Short mmCIF file of C-alpha atoms and ligand atoms in Angstrom, two decimals:
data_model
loop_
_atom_site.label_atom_id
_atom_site.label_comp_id
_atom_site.label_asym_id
_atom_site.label_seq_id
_atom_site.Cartn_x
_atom_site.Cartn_y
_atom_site.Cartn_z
CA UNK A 1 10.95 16.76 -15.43
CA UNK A 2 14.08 15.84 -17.45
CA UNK A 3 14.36 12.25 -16.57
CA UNK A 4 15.35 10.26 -13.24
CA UNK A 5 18.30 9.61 -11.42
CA UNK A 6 18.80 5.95 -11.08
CA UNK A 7 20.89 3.58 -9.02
CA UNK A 8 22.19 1.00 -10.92
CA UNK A 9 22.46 -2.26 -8.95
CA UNK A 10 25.37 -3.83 -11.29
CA UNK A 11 27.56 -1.09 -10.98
CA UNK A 12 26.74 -0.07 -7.13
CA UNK A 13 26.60 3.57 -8.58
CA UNK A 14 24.06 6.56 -9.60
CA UNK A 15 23.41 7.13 -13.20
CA UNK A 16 21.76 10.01 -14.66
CA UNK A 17 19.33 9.04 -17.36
CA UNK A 18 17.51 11.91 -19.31
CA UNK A 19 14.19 11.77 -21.03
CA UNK A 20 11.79 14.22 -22.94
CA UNK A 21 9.23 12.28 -21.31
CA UNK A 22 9.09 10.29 -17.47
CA UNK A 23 6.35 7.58 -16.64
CA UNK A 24 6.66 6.77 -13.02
CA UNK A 25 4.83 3.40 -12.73
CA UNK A 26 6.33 2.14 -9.29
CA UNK A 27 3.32 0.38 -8.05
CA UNK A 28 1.94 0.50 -4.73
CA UNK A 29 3.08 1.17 -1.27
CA UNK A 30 1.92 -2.04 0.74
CA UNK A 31 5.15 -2.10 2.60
CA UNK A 32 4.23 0.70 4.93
CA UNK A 33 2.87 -2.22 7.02
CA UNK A 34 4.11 -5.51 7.97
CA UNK A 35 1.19 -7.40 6.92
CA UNK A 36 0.81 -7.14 3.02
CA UNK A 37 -0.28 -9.03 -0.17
CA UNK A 38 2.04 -6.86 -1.94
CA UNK A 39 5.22 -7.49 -3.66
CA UNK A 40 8.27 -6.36 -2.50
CA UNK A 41 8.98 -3.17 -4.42
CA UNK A 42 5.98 -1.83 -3.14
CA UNK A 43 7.40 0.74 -0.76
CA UNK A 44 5.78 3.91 -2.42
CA UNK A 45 9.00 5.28 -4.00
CA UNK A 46 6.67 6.88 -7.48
CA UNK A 47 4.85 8.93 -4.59
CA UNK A 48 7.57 9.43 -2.56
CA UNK A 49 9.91 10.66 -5.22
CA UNK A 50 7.51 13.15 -6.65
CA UNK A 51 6.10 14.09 -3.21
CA UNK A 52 9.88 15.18 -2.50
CA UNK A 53 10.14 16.68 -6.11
CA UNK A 54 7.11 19.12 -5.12
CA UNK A 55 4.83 17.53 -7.16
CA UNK A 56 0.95 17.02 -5.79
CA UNK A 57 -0.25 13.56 -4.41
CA UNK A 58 -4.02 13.55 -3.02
CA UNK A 59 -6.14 11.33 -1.17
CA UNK A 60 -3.51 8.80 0.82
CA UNK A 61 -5.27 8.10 3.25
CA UNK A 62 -7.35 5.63 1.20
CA UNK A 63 -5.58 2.55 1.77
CA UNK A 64 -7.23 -0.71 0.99
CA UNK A 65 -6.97 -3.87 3.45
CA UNK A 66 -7.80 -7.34 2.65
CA UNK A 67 -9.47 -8.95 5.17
CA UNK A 68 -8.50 -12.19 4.43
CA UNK A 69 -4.67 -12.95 4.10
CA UNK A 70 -3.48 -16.46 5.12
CA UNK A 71 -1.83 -16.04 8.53
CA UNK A 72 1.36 -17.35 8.43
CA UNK A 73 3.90 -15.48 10.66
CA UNK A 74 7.33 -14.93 8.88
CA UNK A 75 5.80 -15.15 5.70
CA UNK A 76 6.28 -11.74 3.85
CA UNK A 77 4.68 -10.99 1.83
CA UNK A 78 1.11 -12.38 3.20
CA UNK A 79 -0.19 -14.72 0.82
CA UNK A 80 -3.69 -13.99 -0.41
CA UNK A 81 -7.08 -16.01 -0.37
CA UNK A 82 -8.86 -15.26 -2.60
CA UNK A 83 -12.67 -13.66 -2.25
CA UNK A 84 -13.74 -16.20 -4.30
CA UNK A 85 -13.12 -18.59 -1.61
CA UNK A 86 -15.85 -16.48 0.25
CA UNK A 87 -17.97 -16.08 -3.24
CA UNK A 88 -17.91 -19.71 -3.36
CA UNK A 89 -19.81 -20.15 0.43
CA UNK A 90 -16.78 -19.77 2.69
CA UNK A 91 -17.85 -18.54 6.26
CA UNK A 92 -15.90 -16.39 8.31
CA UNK A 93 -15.41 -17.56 12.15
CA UNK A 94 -13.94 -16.99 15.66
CA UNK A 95 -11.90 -19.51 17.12
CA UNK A 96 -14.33 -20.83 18.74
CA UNK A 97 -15.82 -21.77 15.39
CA UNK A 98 -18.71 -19.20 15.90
CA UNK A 99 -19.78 -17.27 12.68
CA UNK A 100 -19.73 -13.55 13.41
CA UNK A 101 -20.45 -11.51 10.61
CA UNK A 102 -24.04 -11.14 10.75
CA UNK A 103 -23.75 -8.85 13.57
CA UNK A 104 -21.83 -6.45 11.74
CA UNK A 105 -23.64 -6.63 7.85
CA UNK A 106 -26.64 -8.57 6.70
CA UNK A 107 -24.52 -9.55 3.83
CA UNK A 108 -21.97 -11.40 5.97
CA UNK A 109 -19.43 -12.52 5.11
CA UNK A 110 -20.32 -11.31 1.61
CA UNK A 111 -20.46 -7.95 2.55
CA UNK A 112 -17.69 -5.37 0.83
CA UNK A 113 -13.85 -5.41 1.85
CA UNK A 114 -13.51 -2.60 4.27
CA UNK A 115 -16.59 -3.79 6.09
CA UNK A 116 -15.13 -7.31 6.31
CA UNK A 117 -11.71 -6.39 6.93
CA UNK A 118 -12.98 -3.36 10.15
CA UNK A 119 -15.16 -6.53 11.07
CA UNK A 120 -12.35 -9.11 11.33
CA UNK A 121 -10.01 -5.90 13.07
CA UNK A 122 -12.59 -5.53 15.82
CA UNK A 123 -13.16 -9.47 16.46
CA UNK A 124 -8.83 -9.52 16.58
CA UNK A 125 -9.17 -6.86 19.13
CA UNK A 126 -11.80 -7.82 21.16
CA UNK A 127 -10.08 -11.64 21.57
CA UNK A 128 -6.59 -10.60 21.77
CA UNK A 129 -6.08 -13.42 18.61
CA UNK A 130 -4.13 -12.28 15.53
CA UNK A 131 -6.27 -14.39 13.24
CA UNK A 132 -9.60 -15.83 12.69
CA UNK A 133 -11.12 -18.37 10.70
CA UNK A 134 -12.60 -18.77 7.07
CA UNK A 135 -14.48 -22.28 6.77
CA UNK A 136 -15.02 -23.67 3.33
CA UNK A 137 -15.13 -27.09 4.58
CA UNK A 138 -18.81 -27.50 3.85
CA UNK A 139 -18.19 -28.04 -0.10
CA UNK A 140 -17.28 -31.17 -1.74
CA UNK A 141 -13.45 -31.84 -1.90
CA UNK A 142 -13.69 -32.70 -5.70
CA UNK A 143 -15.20 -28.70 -6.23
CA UNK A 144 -12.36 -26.69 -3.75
CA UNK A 145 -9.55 -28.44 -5.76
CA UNK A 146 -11.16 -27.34 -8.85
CA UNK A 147 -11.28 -23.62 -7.96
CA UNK A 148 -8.80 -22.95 -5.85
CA UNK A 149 -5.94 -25.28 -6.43
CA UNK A 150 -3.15 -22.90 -5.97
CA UNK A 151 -4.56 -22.06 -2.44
CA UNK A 152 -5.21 -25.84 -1.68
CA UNK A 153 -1.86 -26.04 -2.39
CA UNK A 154 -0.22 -23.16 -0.67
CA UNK A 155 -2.42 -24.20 2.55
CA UNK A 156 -1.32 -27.75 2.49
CA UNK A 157 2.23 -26.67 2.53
CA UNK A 158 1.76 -25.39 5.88
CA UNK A 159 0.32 -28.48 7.19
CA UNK A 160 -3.55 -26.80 6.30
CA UNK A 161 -5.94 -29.13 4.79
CA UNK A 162 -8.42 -26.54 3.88
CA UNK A 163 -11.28 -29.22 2.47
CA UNK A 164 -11.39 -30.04 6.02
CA UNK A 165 -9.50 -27.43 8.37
CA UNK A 166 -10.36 -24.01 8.77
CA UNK A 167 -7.78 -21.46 7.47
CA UNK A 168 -6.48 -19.28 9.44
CA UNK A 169 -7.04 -15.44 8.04
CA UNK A 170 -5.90 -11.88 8.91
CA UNK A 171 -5.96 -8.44 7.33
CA UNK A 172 -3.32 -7.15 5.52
CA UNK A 173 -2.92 -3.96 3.35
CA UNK A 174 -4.03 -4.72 -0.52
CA UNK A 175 -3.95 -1.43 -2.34
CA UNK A 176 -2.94 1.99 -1.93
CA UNK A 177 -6.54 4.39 -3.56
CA UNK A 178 -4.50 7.41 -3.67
CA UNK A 179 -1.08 8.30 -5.10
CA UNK A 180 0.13 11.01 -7.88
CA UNK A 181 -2.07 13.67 -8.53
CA UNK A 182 -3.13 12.87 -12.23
CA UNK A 183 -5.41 14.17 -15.36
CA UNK A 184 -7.67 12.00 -17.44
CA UNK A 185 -3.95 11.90 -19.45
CA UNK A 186 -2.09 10.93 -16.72
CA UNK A 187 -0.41 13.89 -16.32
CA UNK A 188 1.21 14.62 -12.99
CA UNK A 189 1.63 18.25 -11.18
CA UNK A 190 5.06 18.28 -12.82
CA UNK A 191 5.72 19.06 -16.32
CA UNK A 192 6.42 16.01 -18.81
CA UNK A 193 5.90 13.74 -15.69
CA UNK A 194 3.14 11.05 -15.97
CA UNK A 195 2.31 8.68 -13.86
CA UNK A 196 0.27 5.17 -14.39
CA UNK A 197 -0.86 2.18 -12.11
CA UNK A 198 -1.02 2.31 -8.64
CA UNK A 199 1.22 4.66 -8.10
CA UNK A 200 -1.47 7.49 -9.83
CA UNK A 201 -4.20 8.97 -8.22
CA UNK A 202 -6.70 9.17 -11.00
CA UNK A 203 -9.70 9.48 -8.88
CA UNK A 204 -11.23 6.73 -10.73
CA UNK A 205 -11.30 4.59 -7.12
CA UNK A 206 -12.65 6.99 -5.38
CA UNK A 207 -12.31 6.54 -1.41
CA UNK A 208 -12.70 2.53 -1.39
CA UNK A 209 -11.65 0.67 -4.36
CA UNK A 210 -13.93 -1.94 -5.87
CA UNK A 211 -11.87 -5.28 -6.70
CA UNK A 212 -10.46 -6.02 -10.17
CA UNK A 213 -10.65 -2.07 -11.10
CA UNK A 214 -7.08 -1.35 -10.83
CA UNK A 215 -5.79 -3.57 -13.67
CA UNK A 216 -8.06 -1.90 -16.12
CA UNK A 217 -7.42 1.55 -14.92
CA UNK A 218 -3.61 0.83 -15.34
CA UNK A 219 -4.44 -0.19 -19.13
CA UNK A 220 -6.42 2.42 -19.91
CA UNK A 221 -3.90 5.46 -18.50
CA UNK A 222 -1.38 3.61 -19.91
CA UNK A 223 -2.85 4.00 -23.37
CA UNK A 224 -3.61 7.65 -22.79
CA UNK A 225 -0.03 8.73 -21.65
CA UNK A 226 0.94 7.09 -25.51
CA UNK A 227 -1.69 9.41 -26.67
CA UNK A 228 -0.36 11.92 -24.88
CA UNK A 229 3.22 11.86 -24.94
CA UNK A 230 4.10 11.22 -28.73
CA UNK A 231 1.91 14.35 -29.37
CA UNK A 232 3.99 16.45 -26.53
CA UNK A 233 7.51 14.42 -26.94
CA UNK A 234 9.33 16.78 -28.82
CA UNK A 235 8.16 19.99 -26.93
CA UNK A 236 10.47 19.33 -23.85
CA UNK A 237 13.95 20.94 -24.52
CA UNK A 238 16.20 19.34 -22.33
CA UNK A 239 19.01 21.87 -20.59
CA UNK A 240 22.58 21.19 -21.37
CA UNK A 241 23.66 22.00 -17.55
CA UNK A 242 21.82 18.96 -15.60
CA UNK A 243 24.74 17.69 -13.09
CA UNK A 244 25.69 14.36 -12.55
CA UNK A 245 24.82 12.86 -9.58
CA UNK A 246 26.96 14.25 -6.54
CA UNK A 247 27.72 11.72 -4.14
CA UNK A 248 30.85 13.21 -2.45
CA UNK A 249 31.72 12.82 1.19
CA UNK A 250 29.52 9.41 1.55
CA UNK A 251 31.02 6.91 2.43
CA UNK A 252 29.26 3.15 2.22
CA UNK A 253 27.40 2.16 5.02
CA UNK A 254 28.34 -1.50 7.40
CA UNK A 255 25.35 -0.11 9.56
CA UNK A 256 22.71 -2.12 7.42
CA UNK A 257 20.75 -3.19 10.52
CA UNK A 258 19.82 0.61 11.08
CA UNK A 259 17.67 0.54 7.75
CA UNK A 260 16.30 -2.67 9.03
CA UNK A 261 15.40 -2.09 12.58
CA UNK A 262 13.49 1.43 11.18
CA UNK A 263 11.89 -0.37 8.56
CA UNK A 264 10.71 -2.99 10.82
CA UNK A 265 9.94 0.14 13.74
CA UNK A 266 7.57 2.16 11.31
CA UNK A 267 5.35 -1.07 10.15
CA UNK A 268 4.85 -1.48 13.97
CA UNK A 269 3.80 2.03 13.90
CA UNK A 270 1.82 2.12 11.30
CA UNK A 271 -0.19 -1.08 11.81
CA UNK A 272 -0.75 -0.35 15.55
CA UNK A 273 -2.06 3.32 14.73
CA UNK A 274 -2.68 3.74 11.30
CA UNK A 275 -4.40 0.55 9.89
CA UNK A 276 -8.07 -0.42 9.80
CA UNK A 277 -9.62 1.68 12.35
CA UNK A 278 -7.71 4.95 13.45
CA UNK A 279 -8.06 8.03 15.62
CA UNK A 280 -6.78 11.52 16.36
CA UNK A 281 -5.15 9.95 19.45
CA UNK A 282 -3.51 7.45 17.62
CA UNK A 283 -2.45 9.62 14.33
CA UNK A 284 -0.63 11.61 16.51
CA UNK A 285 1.16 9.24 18.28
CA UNK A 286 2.15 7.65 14.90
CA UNK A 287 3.28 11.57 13.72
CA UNK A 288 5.76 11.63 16.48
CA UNK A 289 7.20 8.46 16.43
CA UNK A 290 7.62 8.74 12.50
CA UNK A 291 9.63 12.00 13.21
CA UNK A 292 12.18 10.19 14.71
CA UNK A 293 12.78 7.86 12.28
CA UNK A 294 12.71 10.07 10.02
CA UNK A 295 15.55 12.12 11.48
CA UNK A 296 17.68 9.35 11.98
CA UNK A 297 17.18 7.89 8.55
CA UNK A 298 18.28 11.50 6.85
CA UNK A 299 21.11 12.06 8.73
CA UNK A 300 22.05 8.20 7.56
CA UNK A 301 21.05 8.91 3.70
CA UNK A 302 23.47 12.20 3.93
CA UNK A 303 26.42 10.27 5.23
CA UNK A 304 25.96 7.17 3.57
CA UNK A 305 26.37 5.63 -0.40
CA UNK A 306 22.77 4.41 -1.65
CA UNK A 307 21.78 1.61 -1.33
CA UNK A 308 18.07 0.07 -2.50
CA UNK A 309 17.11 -0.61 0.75
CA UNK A 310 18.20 2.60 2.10
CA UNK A 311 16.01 4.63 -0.80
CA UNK A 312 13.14 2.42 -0.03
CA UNK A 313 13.29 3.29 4.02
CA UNK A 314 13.17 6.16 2.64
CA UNK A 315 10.43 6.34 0.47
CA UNK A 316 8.68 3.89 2.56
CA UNK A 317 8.84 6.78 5.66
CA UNK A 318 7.85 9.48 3.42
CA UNK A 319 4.58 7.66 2.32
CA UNK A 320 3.98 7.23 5.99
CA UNK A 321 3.97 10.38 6.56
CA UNK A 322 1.90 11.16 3.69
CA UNK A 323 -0.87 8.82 5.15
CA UNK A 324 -0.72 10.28 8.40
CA UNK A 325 -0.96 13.65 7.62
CA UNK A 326 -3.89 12.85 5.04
CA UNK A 327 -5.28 10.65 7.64
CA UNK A 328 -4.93 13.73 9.89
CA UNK A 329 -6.65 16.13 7.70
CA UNK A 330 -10.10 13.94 6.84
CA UNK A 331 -12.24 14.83 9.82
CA UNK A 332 -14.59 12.10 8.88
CA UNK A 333 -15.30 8.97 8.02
CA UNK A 334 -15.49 7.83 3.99
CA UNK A 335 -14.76 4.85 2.28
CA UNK A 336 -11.53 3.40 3.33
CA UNK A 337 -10.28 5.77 5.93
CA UNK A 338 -12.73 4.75 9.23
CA UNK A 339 -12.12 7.37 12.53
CA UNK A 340 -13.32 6.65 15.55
CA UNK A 341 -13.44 10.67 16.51
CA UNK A 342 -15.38 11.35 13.55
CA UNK A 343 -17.73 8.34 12.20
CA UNK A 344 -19.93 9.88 9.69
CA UNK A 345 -19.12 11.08 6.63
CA UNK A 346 -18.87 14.96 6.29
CA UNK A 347 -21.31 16.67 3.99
CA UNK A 348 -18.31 17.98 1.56
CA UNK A 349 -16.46 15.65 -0.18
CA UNK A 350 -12.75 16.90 -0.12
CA UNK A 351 -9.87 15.37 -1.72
CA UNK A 352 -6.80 15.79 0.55
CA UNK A 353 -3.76 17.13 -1.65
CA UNK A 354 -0.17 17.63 -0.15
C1 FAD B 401 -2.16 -10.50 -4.46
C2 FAD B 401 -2.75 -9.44 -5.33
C3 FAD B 401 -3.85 -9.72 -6.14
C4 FAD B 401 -4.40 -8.73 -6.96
N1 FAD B 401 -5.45 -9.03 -7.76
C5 FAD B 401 -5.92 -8.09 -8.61
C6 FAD B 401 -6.97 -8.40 -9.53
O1 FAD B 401 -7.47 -9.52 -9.56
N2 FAD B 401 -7.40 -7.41 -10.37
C7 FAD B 401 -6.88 -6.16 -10.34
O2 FAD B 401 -7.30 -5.30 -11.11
N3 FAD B 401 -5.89 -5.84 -9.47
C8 FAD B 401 -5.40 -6.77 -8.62
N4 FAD B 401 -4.41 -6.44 -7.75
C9 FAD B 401 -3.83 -5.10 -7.79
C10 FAD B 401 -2.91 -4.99 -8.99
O3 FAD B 401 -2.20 -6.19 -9.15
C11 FAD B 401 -1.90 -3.86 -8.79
O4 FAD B 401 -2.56 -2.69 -8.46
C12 FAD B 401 -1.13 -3.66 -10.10
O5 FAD B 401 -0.39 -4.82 -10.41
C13 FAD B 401 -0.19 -2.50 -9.99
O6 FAD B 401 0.44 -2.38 -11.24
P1 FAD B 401 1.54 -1.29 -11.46
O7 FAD B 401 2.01 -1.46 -12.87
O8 FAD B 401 1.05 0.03 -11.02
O9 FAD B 401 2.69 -1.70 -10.44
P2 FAD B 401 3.56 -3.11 -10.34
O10 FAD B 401 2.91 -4.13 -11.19
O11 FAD B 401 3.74 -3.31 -8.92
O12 FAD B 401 4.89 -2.67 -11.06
C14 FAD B 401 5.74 -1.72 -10.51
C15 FAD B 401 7.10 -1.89 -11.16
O13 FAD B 401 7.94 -0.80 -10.80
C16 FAD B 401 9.19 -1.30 -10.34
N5 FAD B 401 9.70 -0.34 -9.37
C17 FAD B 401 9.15 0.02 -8.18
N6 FAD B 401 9.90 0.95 -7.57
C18 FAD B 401 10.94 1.21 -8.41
C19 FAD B 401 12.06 2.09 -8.34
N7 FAD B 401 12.25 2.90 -7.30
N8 FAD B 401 12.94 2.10 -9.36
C20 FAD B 401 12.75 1.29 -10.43
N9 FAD B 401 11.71 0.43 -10.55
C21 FAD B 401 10.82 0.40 -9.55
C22 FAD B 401 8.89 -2.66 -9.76
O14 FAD B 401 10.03 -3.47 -9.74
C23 FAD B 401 7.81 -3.16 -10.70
O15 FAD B 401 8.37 -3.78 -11.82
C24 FAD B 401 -3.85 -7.42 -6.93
C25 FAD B 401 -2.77 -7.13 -6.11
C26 FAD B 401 -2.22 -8.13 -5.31
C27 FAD B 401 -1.05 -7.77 -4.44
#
């Protein structure tokens, strides 16, 4: 790797930018589905880019949902509340104010994130509702506003008095477990490449990632690719011949509702057949519909000047794929990734690499 091409947003134009040394640290990829905690510019474009560049990303089929984002339609990102809330004696309940989780975990509604979240999927499914409800209402007023101000807050400015409502909560994808193929140094499949955060596939989360982790990870990699990189800096000659960016024959795009309506077709997609619980059945329905949006977004990228939101489409449909087809491969069950066709876990452990 000799550095990036990047599209500055002042100028409306492609820069080249060379480097004896890339970090991609892009974040996560949340925005493969509608319903996310993430931030915005978490459409997958580290993975994406190097997926594209040949390099190796493993394991994407581990993606982490939340199980309890405030349901708020038109609110994108989801906003998130917190486990704590649960921590602090919060009870998770139909809408017929029944509590539910002891049929699925002795723990209740204590019991880990993926069981929580497949728990609150199958209750959604089974009533047809797109929500249900997380009661905190038993503790004192005086103790919620201590703890959880922001979310008193954030619930009351959508009419929600959560000290004596019930707040309405929903899954919603939290963190992508896989990513870049990485060494303990952060070193990706291609030379002087790292890559740090959530982008990276470290394998330090394994198949289901345990909360708070990721922040630490990031720090630590971080650290190491410094470690790392000043040692190797001067070892990567950079070629005189590396072209400018060629964008002739483009011309810019007043079709900007294309990259919308595909963005908005794939989430759909990928939350009917690719979120909580999947199946063969399902993948490949997801695998064909991709294709087509995937066709029609090239054949838009090769005609058109770039735009952000046309390089996160794409990105956002690459990692998509990436999922399914890792999704595909795992015939089993493990951590994050839950198939109906094949329950158990396998005796091997695999990682899945593309
Ligand atoms: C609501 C919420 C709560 C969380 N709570 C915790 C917690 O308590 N503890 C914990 O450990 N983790 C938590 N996480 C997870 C953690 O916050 C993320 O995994 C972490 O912030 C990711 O850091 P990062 O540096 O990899 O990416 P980010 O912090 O997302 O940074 C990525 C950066 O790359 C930029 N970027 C992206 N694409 C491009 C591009 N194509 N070109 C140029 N720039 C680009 C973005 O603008 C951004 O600045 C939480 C996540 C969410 C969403």
């Amino acid at each position: 790797c000799y550095g990036i091409y990047a599209f500055n947003t002042e100028l409306n134009d492609v820069e080249k930018i060379v480097a004896n040394v890339t970090v991609m640290a892009s974040g996560g990829a949340g925005h493969v589905y509608s319903a996310t905690t993430n931030p915005v510019i978490a459409t997958g474009d580290g993975m994406a880019m190097v997926y594209r560049a040949k390099g190796k990303v493993r394991n994407m089929e581990f993606i982490q949902f939340h199980p309890t984002a405030l349901y708020h339609p038109g609110e994108y990102p989801s906003f998130l509340i917190s486990e704590a809330v649960r921590g602090f004696g919060g009870v998770l309940r139909r809408k017929n104010g029944e509590e539910f989780m002891q049929e699925y975990d002795e723990r209740r509604s204590l019991a880990p994130r993926d069981i929580v979240a497949r728990a609150v999927d199958n209750e959604m499914k089974k009533s047809g509702d797109d929500f249900v409800y997380l009661d905190i209402t038993m503790r004192k007023k005086a103790d919620i506003l201590k703890h959880f101000p922001n979310i008193y807050a954030k619930c009351l400015s959508i009419g929600i008095d959560m000290t004596k409502d019930y707040i309405p909560v929903t899954p919603a994808s939290h963190y992508m477990c896989g990513g870049i193929l990485v060494d303990e140094y952060g070193r990706s499949s291609i030379k002087n490449l790292y890559a740090c955060g959530e982008c990276s596939s470290t394998g330090l989360h394994g198949a289901n990632r345990l909360a708070s982790n990721s922040l630490l990870e990031a720090t630590v990699f971080a650290h190491r690719i410094y470690q790392d990189a000043v040692e190797n800096f001067n070892n990567n000659i950079i070629p005189e011949n590396i072209p400018e960016w060629d964008s002739k024959g483009v011309t810019q795009s007043n079709e900007d509702v294309l990259v919308t309506h595909n963005l908005r077709e794939l989430q759909k997609v990928m939350g009917d057949y690719v979120g909580i619980v999947r199946s063969d059945f399902r993948l490949e329905r997801a695998h064909r519909r991709l294709f087509l949006i995937y066709q029609e977004t090239e054949e838009f990228y090769k005609r058109n000047k770039v735009s952000v939101k046309l390089c996160e489409l794409r990105n956002v449909i690459q990692t998509a794929y990436l999922v399914i087809k890792s999704a595909m491969q795992r015939k089993e069950s493990r951590g994050l990734h839950f198939t109906t066709d094949y329950p158990n876990h396998a005796d091997a452990l695999i990682d899945t690499v593309f």
